[in-house]
GROMACS .gro file of N, CA and C in nm:
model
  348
    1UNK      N    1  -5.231   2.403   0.294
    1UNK     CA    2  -5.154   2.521   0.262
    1UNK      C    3  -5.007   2.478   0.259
    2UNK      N    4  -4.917   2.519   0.136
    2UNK     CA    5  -4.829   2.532   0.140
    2UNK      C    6  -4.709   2.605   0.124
    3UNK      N    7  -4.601   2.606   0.065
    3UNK     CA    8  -4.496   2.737   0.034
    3UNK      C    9  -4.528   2.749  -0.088
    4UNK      N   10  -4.540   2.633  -0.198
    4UNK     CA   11  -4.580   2.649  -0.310
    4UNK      C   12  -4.700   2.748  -0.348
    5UNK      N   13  -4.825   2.732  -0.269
    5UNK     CA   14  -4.895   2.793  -0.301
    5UNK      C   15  -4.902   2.943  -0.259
    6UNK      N   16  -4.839   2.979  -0.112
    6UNK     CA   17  -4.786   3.099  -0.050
    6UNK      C   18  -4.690   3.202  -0.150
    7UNK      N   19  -4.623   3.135  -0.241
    7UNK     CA   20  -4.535   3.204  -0.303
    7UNK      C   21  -4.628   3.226  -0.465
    8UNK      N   22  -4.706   3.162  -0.475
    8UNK     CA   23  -4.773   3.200  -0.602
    8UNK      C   24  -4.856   3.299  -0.539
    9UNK      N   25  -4.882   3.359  -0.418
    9UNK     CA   26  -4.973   3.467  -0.436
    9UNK      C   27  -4.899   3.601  -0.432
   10UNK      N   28  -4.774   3.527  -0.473
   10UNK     CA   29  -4.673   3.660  -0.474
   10UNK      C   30  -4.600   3.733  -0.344
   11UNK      N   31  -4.611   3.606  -0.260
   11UNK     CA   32  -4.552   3.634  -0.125
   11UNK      C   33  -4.416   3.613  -0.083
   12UNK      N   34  -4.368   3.695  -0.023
   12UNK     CA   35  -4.149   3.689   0.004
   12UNK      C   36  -4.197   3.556   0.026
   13UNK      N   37  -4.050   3.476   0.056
   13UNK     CA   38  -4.035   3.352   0.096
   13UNK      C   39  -4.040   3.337   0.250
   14UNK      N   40  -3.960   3.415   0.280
   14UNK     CA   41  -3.946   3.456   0.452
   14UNK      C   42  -4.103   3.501   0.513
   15UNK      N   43  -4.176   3.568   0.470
   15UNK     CA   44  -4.339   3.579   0.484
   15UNK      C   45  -4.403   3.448   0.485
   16UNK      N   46  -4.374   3.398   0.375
   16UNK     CA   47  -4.453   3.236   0.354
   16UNK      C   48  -4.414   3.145   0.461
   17UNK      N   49  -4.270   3.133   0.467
   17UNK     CA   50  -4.198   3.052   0.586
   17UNK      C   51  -4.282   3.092   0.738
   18UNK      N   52  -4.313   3.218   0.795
   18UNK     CA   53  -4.345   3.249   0.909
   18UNK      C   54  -4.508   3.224   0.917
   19UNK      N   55  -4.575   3.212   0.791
   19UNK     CA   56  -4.671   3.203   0.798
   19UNK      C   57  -4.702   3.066   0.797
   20UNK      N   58  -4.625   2.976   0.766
   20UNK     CA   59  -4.662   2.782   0.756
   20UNK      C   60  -4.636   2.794   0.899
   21UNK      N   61  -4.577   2.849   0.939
   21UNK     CA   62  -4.501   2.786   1.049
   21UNK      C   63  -4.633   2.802   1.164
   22UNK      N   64  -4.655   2.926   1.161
   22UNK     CA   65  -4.835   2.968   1.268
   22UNK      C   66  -4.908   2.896   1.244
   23UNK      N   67  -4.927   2.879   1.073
   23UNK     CA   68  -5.041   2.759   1.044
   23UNK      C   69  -4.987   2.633   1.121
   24UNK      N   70  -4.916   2.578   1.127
   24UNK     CA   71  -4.876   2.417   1.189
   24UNK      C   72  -4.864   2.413   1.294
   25UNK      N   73  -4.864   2.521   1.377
   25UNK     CA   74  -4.855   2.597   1.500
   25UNK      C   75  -4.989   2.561   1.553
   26UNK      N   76  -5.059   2.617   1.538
   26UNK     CA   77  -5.195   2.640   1.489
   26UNK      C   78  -5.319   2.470   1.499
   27UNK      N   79  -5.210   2.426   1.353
   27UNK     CA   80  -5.297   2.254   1.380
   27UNK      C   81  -5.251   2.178   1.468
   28UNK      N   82  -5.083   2.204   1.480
   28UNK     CA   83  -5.041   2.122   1.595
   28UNK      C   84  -5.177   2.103   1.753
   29UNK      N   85  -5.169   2.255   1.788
   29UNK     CA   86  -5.244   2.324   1.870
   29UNK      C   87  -5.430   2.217   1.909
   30UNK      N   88  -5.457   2.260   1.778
   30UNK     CA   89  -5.602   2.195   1.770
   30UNK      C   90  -5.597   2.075   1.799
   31UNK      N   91  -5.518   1.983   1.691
   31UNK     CA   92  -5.505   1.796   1.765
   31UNK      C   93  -5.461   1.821   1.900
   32UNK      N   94  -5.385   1.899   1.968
   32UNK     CA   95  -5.352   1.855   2.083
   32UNK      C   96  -5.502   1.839   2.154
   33UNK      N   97  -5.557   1.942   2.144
   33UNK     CA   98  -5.725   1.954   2.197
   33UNK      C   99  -5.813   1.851   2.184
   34UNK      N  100  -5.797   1.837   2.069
   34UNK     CA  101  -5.906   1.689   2.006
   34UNK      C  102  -5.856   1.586   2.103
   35UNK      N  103  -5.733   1.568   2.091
   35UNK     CA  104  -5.698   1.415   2.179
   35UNK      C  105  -5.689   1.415   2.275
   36UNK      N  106  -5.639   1.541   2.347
   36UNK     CA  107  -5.732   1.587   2.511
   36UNK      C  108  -5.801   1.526   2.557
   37UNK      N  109  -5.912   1.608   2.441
   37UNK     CA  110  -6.075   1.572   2.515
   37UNK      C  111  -6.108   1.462   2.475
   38UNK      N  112  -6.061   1.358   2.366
   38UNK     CA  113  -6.109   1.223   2.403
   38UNK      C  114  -6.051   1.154   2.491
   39UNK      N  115  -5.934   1.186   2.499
   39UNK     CA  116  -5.869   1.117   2.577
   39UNK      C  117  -5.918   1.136   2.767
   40UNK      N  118  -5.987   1.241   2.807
   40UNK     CA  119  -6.063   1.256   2.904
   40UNK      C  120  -6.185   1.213   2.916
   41UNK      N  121  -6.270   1.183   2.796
   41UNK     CA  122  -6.380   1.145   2.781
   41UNK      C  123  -6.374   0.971   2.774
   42UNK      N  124  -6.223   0.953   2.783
   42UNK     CA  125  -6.207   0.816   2.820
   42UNK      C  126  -6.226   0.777   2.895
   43UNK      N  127  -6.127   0.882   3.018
   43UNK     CA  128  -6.069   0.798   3.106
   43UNK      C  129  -6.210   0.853   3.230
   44UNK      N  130  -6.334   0.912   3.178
   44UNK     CA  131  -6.475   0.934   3.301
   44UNK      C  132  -6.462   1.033   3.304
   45UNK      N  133  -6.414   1.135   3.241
   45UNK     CA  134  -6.427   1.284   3.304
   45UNK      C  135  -6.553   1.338   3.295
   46UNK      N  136  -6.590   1.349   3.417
   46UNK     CA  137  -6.756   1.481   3.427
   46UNK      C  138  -6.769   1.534   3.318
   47UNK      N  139  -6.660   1.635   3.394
   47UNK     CA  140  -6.621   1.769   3.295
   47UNK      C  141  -6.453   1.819   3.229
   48UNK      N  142  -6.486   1.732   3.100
   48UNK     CA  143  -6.353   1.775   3.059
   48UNK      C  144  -6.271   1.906   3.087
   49UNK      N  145  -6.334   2.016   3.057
   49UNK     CA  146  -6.348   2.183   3.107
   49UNK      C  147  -6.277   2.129   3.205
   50UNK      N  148  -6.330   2.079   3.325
   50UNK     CA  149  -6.323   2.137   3.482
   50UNK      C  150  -6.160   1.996   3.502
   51UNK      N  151  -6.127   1.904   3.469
   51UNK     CA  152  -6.047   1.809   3.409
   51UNK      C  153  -5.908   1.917   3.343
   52UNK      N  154  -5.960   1.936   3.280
   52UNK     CA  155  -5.788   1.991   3.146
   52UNK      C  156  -5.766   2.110   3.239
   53UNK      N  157  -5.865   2.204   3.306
   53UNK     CA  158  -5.799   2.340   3.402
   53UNK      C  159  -5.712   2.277   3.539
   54UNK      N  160  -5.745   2.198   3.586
   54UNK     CA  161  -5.659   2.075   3.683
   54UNK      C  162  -5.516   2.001   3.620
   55UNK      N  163  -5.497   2.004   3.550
   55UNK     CA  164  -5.356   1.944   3.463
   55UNK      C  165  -5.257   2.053   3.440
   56UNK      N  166  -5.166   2.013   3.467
   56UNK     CA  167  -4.992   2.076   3.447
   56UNK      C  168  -5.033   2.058   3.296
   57UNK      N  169  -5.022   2.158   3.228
   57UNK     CA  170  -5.091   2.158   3.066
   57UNK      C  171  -4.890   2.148   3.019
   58UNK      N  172  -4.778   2.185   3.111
   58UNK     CA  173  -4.640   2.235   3.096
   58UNK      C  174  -4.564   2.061   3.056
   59UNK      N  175  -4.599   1.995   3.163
   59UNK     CA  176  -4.602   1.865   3.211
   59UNK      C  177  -4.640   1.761   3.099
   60UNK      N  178  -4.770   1.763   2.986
   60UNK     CA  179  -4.746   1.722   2.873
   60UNK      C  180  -4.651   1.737   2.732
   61UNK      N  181  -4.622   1.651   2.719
   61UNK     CA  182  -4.568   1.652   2.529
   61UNK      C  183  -4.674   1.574   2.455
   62UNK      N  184  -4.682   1.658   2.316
   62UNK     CA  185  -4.780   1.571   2.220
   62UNK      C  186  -4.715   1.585   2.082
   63UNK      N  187  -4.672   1.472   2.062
   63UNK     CA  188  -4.607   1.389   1.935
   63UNK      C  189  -4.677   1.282   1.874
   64UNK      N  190  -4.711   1.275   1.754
   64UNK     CA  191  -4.756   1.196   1.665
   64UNK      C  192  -4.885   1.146   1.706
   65UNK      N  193  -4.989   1.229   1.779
   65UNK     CA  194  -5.116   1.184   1.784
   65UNK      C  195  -5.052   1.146   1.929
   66UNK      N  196  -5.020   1.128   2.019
   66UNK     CA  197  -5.009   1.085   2.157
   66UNK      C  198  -4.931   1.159   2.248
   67UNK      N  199  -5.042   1.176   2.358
   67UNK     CA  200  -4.966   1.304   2.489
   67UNK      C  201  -4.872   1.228   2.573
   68UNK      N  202  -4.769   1.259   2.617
   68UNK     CA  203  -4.723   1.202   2.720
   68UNK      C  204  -4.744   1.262   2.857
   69UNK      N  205  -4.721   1.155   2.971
   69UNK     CA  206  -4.741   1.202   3.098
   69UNK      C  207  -4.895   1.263   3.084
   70UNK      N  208  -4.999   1.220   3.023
   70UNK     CA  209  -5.116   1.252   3.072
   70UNK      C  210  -5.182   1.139   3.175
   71UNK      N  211  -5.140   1.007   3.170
   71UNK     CA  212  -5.218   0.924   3.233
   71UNK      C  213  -5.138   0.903   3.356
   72UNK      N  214  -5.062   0.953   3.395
   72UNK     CA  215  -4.946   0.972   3.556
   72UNK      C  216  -5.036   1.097   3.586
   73UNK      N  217  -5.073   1.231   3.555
   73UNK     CA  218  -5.159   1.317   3.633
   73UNK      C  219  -5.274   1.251   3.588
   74UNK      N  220  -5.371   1.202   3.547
   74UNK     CA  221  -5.511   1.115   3.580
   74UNK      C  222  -5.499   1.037   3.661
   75UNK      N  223  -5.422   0.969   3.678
   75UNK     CA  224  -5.448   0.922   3.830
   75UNK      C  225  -5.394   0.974   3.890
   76UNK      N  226  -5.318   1.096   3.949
   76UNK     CA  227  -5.322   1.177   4.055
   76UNK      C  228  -5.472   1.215   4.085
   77UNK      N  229  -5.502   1.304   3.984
   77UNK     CA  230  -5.645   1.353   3.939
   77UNK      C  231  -5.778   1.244   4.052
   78UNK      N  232  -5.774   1.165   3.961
   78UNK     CA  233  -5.880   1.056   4.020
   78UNK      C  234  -5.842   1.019   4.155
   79UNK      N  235  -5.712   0.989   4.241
   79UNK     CA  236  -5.712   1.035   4.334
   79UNK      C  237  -5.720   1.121   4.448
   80UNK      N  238  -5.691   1.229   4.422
   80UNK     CA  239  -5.745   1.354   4.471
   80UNK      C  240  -5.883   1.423   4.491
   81UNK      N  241  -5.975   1.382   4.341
   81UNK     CA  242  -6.083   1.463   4.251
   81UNK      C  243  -6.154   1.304   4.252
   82UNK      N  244  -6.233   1.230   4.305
   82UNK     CA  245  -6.308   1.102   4.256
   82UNK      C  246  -6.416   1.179   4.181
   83UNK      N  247  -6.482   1.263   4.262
   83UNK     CA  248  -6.593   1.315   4.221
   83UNK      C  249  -6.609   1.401   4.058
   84UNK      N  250  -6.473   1.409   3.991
   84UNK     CA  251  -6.450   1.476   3.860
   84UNK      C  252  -6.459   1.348   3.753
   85UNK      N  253  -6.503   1.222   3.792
   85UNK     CA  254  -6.475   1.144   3.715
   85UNK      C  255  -6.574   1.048   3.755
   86UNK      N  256  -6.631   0.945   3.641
   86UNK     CA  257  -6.744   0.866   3.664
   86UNK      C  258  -6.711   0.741   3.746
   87UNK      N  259  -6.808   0.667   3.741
   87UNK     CA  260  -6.727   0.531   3.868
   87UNK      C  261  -6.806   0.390   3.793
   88UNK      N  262  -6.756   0.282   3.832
   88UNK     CA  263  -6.772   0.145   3.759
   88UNK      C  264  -6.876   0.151   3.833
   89UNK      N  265  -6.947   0.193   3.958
   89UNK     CA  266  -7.047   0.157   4.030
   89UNK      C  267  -7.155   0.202   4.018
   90UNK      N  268  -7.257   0.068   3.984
   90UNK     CA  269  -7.410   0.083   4.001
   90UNK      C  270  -7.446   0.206   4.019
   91UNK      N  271  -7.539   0.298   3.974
   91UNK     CA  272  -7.598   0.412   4.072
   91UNK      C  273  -7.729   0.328   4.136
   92UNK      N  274  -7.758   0.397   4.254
   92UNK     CA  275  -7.905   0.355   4.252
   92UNK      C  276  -7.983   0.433   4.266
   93UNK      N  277  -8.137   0.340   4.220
   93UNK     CA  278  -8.222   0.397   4.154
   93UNK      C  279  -8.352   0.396   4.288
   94UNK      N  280  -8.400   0.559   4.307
   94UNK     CA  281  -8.520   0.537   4.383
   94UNK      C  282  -8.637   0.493   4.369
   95UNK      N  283  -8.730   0.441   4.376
   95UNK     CA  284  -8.857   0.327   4.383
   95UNK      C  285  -8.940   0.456   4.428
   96UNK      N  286  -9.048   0.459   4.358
   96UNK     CA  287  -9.162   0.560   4.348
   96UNK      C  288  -9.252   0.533   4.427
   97UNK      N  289  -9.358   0.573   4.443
   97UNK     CA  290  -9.491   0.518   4.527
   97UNK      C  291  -9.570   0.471   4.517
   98UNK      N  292  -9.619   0.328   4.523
   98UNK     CA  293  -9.713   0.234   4.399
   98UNK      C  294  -9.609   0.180   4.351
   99UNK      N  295  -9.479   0.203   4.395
   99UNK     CA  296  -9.433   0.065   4.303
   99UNK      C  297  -9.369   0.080   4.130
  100UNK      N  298  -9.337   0.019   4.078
  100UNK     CA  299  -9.275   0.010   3.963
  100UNK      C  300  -9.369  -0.042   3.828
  101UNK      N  301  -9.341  -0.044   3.702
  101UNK     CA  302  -9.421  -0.076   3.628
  101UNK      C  303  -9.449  -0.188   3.652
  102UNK      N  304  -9.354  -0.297   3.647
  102UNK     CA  305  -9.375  -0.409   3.696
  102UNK      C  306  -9.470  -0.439   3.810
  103UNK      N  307  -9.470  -0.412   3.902
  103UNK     CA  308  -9.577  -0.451   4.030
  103UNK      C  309  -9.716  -0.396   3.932
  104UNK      N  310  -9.712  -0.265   3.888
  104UNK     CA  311  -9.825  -0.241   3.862
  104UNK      C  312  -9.915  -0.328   3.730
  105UNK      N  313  -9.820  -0.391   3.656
  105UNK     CA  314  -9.872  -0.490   3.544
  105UNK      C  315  -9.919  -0.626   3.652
  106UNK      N  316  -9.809  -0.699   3.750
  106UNK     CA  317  -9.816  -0.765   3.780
  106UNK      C  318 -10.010  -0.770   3.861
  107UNK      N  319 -10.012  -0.643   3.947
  107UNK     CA  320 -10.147  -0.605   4.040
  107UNK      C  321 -10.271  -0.597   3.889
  108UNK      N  322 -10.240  -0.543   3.764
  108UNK     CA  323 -10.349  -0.554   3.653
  108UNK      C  324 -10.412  -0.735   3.615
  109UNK      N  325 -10.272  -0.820   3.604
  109UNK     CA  326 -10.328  -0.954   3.628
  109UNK      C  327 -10.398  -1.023   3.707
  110UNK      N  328 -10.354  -0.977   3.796
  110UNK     CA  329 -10.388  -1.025   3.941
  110UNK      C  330 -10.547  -0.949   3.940
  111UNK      N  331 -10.555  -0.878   3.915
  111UNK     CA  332 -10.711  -0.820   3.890
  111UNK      C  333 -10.799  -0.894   3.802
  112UNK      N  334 -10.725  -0.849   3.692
  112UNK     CA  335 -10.791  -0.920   3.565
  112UNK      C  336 -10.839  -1.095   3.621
  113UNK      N  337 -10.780  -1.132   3.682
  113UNK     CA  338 -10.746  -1.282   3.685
  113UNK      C  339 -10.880  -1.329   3.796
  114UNK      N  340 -10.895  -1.210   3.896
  114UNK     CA  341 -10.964  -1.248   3.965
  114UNK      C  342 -11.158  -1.163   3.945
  115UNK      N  343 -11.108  -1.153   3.833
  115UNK     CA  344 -11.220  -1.058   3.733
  115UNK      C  345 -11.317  -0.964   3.804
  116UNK      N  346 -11.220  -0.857   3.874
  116UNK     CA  347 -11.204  -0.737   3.904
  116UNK      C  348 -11.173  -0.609   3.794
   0.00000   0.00000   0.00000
């Protein structure tokens, strides 16, 4: 959208002007969002949601595709909040009863073998 085309639908100029301006308003708005949430989905967030309601939203600027002062509150964040954010560490995994596929292929040879 532009003025060019705003003014061919027969619109004041001052109308067209206020109306680019909401529109860019508007997209500004949305990229800020988009790069938000990747930018949280970077840095481990659970829940982006529960992440971006925790942030001084006042405290960012976003110019040319990049927020400032978002990665000075993420690590506040991750200090405070570990649990809002994923971790380099292993999870572990519980062991069932009987064992794992493995033991149980391994106990089928071991059968087979002893022609059981």
């Amino acid at each position: 959208m532009n003025l060019e085309f705003l003014s061919g639908l027969g619109l004041e100029e001052e109308i067209c002007a206020k109306i680019l301006e909401e529109y860019q308003r508007e997209c500004d708005k949305s990229a800020f969002s988009d790069t938000l949430q990747k930018q949280l989905e970077q840095a481990g967030a659970k829940s982006v949601k529960a992440v971006s309601a925790l942030l001084d939203q006042e405290g960012l600027t976003f110019e040319e595709g990049e927020i400032s002062g978002l990665s000075e509150q993420l690590t506040a964040l991750k200090e405070a909040h570990p649990y809002l954010f994923e971790t380099d560490l292993p999870r572990a995994v519980a062991s069932t009863m009987g064992g794992g596929e493995r033991e149980r292929s391994l106990f089928s040879v071991i059968r087979s073998a002893a022609g059981l």
